[in-house]
XYZ file of N, CA and C in Angstrom:
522
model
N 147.797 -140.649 92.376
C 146.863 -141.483 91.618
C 147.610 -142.666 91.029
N 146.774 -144.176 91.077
C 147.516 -145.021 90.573
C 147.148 -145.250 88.817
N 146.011 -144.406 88.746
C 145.415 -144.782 87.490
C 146.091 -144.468 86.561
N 147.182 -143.199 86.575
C 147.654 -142.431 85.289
C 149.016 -141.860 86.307
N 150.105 -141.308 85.173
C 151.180 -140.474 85.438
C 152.313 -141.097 86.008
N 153.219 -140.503 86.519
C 154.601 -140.925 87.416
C 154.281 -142.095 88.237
N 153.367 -142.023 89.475
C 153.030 -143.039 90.460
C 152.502 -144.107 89.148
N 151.632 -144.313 88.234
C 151.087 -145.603 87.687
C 151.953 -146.103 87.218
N 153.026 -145.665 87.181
C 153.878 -146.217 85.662
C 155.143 -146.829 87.196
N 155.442 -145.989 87.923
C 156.272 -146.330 89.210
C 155.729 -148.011 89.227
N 154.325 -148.218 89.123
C 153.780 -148.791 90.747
C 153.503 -150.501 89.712
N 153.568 -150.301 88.515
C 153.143 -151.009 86.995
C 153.641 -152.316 87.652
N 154.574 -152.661 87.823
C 154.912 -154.260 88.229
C 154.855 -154.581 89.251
N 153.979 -153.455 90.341
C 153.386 -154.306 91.647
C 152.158 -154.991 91.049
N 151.677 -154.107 90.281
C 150.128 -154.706 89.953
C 149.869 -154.414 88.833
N 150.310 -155.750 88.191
C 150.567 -156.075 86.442
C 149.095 -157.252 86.126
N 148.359 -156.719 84.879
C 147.452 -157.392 85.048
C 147.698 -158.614 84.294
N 147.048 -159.793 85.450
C 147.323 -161.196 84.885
C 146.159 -161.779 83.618
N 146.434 -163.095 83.556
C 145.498 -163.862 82.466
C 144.441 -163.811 83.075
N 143.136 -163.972 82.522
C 142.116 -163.858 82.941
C 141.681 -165.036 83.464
N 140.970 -165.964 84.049
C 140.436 -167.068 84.669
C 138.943 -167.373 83.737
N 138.281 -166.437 83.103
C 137.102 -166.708 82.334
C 137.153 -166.083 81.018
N 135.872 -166.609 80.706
C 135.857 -166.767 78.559
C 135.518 -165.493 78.356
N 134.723 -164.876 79.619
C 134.248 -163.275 79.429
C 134.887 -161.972 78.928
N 136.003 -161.717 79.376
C 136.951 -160.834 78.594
C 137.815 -161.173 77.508
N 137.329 -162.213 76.767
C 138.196 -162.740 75.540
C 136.528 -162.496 74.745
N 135.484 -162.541 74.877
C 134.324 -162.946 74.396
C 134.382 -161.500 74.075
N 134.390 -160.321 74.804
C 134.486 -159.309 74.711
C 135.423 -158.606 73.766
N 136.746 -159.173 73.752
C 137.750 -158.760 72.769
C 137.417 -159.198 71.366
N 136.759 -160.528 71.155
C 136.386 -161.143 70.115
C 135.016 -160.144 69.191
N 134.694 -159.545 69.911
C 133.487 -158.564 69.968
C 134.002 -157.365 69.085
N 134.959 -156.645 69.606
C 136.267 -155.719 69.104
C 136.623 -155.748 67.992
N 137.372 -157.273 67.609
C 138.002 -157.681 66.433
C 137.067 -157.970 65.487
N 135.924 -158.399 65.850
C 134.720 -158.376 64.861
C 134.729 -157.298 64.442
N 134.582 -155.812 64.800
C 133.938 -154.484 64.379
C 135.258 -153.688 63.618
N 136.651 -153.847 64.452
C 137.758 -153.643 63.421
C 138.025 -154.638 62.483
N 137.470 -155.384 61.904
C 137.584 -156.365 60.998
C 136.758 -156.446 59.609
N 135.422 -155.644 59.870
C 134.316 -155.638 59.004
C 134.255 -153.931 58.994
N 135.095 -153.165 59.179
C 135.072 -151.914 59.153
C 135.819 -151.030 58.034
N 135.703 -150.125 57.160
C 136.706 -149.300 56.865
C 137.558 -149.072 57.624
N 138.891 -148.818 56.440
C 140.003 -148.152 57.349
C 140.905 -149.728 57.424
N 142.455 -149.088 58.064
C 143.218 -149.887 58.128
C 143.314 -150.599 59.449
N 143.076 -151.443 59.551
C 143.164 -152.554 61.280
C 144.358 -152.347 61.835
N 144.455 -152.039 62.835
C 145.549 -151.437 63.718
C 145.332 -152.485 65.031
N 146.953 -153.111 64.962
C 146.768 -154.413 66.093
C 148.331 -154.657 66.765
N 148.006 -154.260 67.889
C 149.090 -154.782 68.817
C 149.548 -155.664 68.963
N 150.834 -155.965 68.950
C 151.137 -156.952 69.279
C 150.736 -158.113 70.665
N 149.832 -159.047 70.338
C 149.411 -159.518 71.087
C 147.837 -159.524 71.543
N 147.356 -158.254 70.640
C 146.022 -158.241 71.042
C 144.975 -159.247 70.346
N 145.789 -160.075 69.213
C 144.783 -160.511 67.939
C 144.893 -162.359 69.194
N 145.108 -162.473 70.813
C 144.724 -163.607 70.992
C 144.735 -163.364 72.792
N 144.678 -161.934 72.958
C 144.499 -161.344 74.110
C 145.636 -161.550 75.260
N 146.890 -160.956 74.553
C 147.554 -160.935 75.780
C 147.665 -159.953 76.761
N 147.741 -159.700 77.972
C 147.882 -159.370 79.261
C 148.850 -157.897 79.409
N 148.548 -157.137 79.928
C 149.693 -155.712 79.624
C 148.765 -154.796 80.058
N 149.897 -153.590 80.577
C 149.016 -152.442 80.933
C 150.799 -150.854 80.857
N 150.248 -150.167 81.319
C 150.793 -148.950 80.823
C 152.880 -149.434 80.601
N 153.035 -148.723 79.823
C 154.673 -148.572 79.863
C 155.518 -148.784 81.318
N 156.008 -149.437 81.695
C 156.811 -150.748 80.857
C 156.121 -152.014 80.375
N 154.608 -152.181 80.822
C 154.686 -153.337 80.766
C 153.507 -153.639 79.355
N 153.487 -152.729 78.396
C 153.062 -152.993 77.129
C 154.399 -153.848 76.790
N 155.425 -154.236 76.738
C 156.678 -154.528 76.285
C 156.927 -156.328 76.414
N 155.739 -156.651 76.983
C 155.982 -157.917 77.647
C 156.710 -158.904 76.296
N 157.253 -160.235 76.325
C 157.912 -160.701 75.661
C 156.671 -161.653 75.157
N 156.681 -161.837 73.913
C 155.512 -162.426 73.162
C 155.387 -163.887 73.053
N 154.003 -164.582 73.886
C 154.239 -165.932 74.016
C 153.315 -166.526 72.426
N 153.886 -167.741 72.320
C 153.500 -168.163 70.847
C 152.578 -169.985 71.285
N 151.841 -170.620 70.553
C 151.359 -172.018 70.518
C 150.890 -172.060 71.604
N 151.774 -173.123 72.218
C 151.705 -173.946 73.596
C 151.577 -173.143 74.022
N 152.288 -172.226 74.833
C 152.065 -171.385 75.950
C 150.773 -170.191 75.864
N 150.117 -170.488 75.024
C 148.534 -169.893 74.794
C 147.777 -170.791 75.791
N 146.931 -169.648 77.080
C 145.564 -171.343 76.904
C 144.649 -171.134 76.321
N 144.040 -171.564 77.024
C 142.845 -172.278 75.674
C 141.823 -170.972 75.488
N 141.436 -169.897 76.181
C 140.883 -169.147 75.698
C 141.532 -168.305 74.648
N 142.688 -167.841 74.334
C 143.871 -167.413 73.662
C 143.754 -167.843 72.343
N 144.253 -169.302 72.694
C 143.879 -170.181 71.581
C 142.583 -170.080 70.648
N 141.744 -169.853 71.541
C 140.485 -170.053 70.885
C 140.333 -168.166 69.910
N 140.717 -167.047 70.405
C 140.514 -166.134 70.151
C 141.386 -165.913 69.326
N 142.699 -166.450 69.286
C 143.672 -165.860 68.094
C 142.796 -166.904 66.556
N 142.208 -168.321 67.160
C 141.826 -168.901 65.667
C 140.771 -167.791 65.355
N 140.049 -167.384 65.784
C 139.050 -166.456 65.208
C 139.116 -165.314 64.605
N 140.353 -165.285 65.065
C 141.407 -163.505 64.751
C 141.652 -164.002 63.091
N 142.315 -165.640 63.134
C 142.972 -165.656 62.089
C 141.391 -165.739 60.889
N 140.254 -166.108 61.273
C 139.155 -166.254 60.671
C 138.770 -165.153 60.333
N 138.577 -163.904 61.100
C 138.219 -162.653 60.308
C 139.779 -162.043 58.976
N 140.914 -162.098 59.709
C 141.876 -162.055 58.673
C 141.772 -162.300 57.048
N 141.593 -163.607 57.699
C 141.120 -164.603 56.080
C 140.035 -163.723 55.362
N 138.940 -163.952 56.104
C 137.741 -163.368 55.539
C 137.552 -161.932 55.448
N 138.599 -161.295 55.439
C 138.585 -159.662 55.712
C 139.548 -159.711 54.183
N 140.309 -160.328 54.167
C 141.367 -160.451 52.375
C 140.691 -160.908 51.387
N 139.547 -161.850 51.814
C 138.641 -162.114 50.683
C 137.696 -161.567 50.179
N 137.070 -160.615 50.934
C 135.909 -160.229 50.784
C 136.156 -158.450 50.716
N 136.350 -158.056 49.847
C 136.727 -156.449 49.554
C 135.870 -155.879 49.686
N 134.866 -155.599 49.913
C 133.536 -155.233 50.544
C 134.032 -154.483 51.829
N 134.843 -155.219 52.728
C 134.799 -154.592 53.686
C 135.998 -153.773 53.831
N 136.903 -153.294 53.031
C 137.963 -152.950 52.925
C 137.735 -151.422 51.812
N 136.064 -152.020 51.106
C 136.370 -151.106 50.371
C 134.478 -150.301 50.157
N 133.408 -150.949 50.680
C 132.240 -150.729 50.752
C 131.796 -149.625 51.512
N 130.196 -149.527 51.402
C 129.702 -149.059 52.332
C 128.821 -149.143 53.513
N 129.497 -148.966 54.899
C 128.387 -148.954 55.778
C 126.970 -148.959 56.295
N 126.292 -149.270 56.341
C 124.874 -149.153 57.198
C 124.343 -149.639 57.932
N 124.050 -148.608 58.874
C 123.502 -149.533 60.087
C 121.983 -149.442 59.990
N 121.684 -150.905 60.291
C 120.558 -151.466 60.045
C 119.524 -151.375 61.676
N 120.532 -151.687 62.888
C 119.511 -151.482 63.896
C 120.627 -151.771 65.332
N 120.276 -150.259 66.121
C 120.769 -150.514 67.581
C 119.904 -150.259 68.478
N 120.334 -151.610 69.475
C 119.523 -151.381 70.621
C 120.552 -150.697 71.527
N 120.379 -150.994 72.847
C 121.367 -150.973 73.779
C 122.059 -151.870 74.182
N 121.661 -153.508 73.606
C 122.455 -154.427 73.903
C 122.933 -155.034 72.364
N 122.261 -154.883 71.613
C 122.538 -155.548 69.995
C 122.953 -153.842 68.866
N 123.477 -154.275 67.765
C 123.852 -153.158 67.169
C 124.102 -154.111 65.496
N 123.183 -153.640 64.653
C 123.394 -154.436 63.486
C 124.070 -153.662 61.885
N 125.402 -154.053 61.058
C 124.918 -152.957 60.247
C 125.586 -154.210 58.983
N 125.332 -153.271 57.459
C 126.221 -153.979 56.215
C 126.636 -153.417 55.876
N 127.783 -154.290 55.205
C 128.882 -153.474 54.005
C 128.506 -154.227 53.047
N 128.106 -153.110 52.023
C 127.818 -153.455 50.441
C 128.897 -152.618 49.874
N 129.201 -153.334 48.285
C 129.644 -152.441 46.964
C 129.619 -153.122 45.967
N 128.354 -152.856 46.221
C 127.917 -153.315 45.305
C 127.368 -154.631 44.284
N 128.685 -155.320 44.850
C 128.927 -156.744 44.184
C 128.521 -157.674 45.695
N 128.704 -157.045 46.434
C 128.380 -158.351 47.722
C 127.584 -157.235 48.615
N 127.068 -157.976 49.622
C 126.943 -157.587 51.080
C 126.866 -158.669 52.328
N 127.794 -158.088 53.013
C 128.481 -158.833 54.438
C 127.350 -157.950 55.236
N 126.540 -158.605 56.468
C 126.005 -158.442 57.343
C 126.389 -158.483 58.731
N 126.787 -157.413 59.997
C 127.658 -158.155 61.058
C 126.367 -157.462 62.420
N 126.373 -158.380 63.004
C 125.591 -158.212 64.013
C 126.483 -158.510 65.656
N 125.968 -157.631 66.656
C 126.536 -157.829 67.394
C 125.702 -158.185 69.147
N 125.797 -158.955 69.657
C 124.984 -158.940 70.784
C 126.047 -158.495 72.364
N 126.071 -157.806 73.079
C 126.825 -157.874 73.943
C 126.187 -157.998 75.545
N 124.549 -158.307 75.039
C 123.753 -158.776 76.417
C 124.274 -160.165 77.189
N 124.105 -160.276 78.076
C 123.828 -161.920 78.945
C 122.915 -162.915 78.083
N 122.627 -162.765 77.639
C 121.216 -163.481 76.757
C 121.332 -163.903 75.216
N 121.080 -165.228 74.587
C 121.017 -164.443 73.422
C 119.677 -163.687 72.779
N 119.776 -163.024 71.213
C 119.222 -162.061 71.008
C 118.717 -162.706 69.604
N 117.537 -162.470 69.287
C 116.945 -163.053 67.902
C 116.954 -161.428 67.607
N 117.467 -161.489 66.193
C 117.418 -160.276 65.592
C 116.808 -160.270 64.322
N 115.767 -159.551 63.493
C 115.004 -159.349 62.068
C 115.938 -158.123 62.069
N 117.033 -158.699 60.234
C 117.790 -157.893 59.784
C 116.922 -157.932 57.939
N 116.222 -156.785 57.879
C 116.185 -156.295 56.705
C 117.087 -156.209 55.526
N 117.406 -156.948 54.885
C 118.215 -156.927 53.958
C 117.591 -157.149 52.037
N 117.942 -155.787 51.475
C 117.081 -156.091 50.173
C 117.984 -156.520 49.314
N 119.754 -156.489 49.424
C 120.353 -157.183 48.685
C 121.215 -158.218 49.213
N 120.443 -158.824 50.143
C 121.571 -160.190 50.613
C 120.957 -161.285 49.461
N 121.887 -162.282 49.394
C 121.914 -163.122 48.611
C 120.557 -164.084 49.395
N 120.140 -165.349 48.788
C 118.634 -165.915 49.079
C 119.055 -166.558 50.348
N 120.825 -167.268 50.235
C 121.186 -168.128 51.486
C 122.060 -167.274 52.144
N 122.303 -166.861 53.187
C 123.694 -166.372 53.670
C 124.355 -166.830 54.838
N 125.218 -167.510 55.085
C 126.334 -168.275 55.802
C 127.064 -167.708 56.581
N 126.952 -167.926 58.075
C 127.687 -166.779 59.265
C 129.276 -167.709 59.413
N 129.733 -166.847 59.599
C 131.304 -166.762 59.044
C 132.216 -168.011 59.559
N 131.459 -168.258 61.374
C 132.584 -168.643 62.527
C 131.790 -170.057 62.505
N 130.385 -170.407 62.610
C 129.387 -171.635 63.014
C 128.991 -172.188 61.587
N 129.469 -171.513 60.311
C 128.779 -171.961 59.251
C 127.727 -172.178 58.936
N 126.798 -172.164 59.842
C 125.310 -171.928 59.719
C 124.825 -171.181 58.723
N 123.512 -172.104 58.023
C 123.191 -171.001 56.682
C 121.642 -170.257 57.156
N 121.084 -169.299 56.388
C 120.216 -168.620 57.326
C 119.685 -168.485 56.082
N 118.234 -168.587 55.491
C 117.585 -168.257 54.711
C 117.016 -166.586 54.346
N 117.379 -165.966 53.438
C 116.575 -164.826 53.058
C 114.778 -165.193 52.699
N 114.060 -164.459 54.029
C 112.652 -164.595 53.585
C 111.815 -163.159 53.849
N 111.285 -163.008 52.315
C 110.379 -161.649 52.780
C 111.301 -160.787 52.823
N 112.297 -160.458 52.082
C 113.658 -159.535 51.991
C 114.417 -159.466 53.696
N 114.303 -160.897 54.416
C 114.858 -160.135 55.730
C 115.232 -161.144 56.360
N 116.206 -161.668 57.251
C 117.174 -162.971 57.691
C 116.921 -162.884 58.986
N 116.607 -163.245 59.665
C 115.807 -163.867 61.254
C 117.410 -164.286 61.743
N 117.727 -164.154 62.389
C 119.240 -164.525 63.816
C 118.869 -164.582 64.966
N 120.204 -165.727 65.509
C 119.906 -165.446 66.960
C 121.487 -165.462 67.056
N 121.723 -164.450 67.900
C 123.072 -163.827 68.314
C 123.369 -164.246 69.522
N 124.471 -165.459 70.242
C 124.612 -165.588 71.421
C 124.664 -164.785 72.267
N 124.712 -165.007 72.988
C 124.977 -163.870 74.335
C 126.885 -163.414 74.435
N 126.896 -162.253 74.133
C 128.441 -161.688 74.463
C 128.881 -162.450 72.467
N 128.361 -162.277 72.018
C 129.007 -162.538 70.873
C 128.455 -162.139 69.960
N 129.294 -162.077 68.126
C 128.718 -161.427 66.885
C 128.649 -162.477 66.281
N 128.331 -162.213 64.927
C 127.845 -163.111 63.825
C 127.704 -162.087 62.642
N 128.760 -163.006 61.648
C 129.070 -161.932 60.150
C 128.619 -162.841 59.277
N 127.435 -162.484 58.695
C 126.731 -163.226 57.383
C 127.741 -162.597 56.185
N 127.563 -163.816 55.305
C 128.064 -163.437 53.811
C 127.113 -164.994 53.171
């Protein structure tokens, strides 16, 4: 088997997986870092995963760590966002220290908040082809609330915030 054991690990630098050619598996990772980011618990991050670098079983988790320039541009684009939940994950203790609820899953969208009280962060997630208008019930979001990455402000009406979630991507109200 090449998937696992002696032969995968043998066979690792015939067929080492390269950079990706599309936004799709970074859109996806960005997806990830959203949910370990707005989650309890301590964020656990590889070296290299907070802008999607390339690696697969022992030896080649080990790869030598590229920095700036030698990012492209999807990289680029995913480590600034990495550094955006960071930020907003140190500021906002809510999510470090609140509680969960999930508000609504489909099979392609999955919505929940962290309250404690003093705030509540809203994170929604779409991982369809499409985007997704979502009615998120919220009885203690603030009247305006502001998604994290587009700055877009979203009105509280009728206790409940109307979204539209791109396709393959989240959106964290505060």
């Amino acid at each position: 088997s090449t998937q696992g054991g002696a032969i995968a690990n043998e066979k690792v630098w015939e067929n080492s997986p390269v950079l990706p050619e599309t936004e799709e598996p970074y859109k996806r990772l960005h997806l990830a870092h959203i949910f370990l980011m707005t989650t309890l618990g301590i964020p656990s991050i590889y070296q290299g995963d907070e802008f999607g670098m390339p690696g697969a079983n022992d030896p080649d988790n080990r790869r030598m760590m590229i920095f700036d320039n030698d990012l492209d541009k999807f990289q680029k684009t995913t480590l600034e966002k990495f550094r955006i939940l960071g930020k907003f994950r140190a500021e906002h203790p809510v999510l470090r220290h609140g509680t969960r609820k999930t508000i609504s899953v489909s099979n392609e969208t999955f919505v929940y908040s962290m309250n404690d009280g003093n705030e509540t962060v809203i994170v929604s997630f779409n991982r369809s082809n499409e985007p997704a208008t979502i009615e998120i019930p919220c009885q203690s979001c603030r009247k305006t609330m502001t998604e994290l990455f587009t700055k877009k402000e979203f009105s509280l009406k009728e206790n409940s915030i109307k979204i539209t979630v791109e396709a393959q991507s989240g959106a964290v109200l505060y």
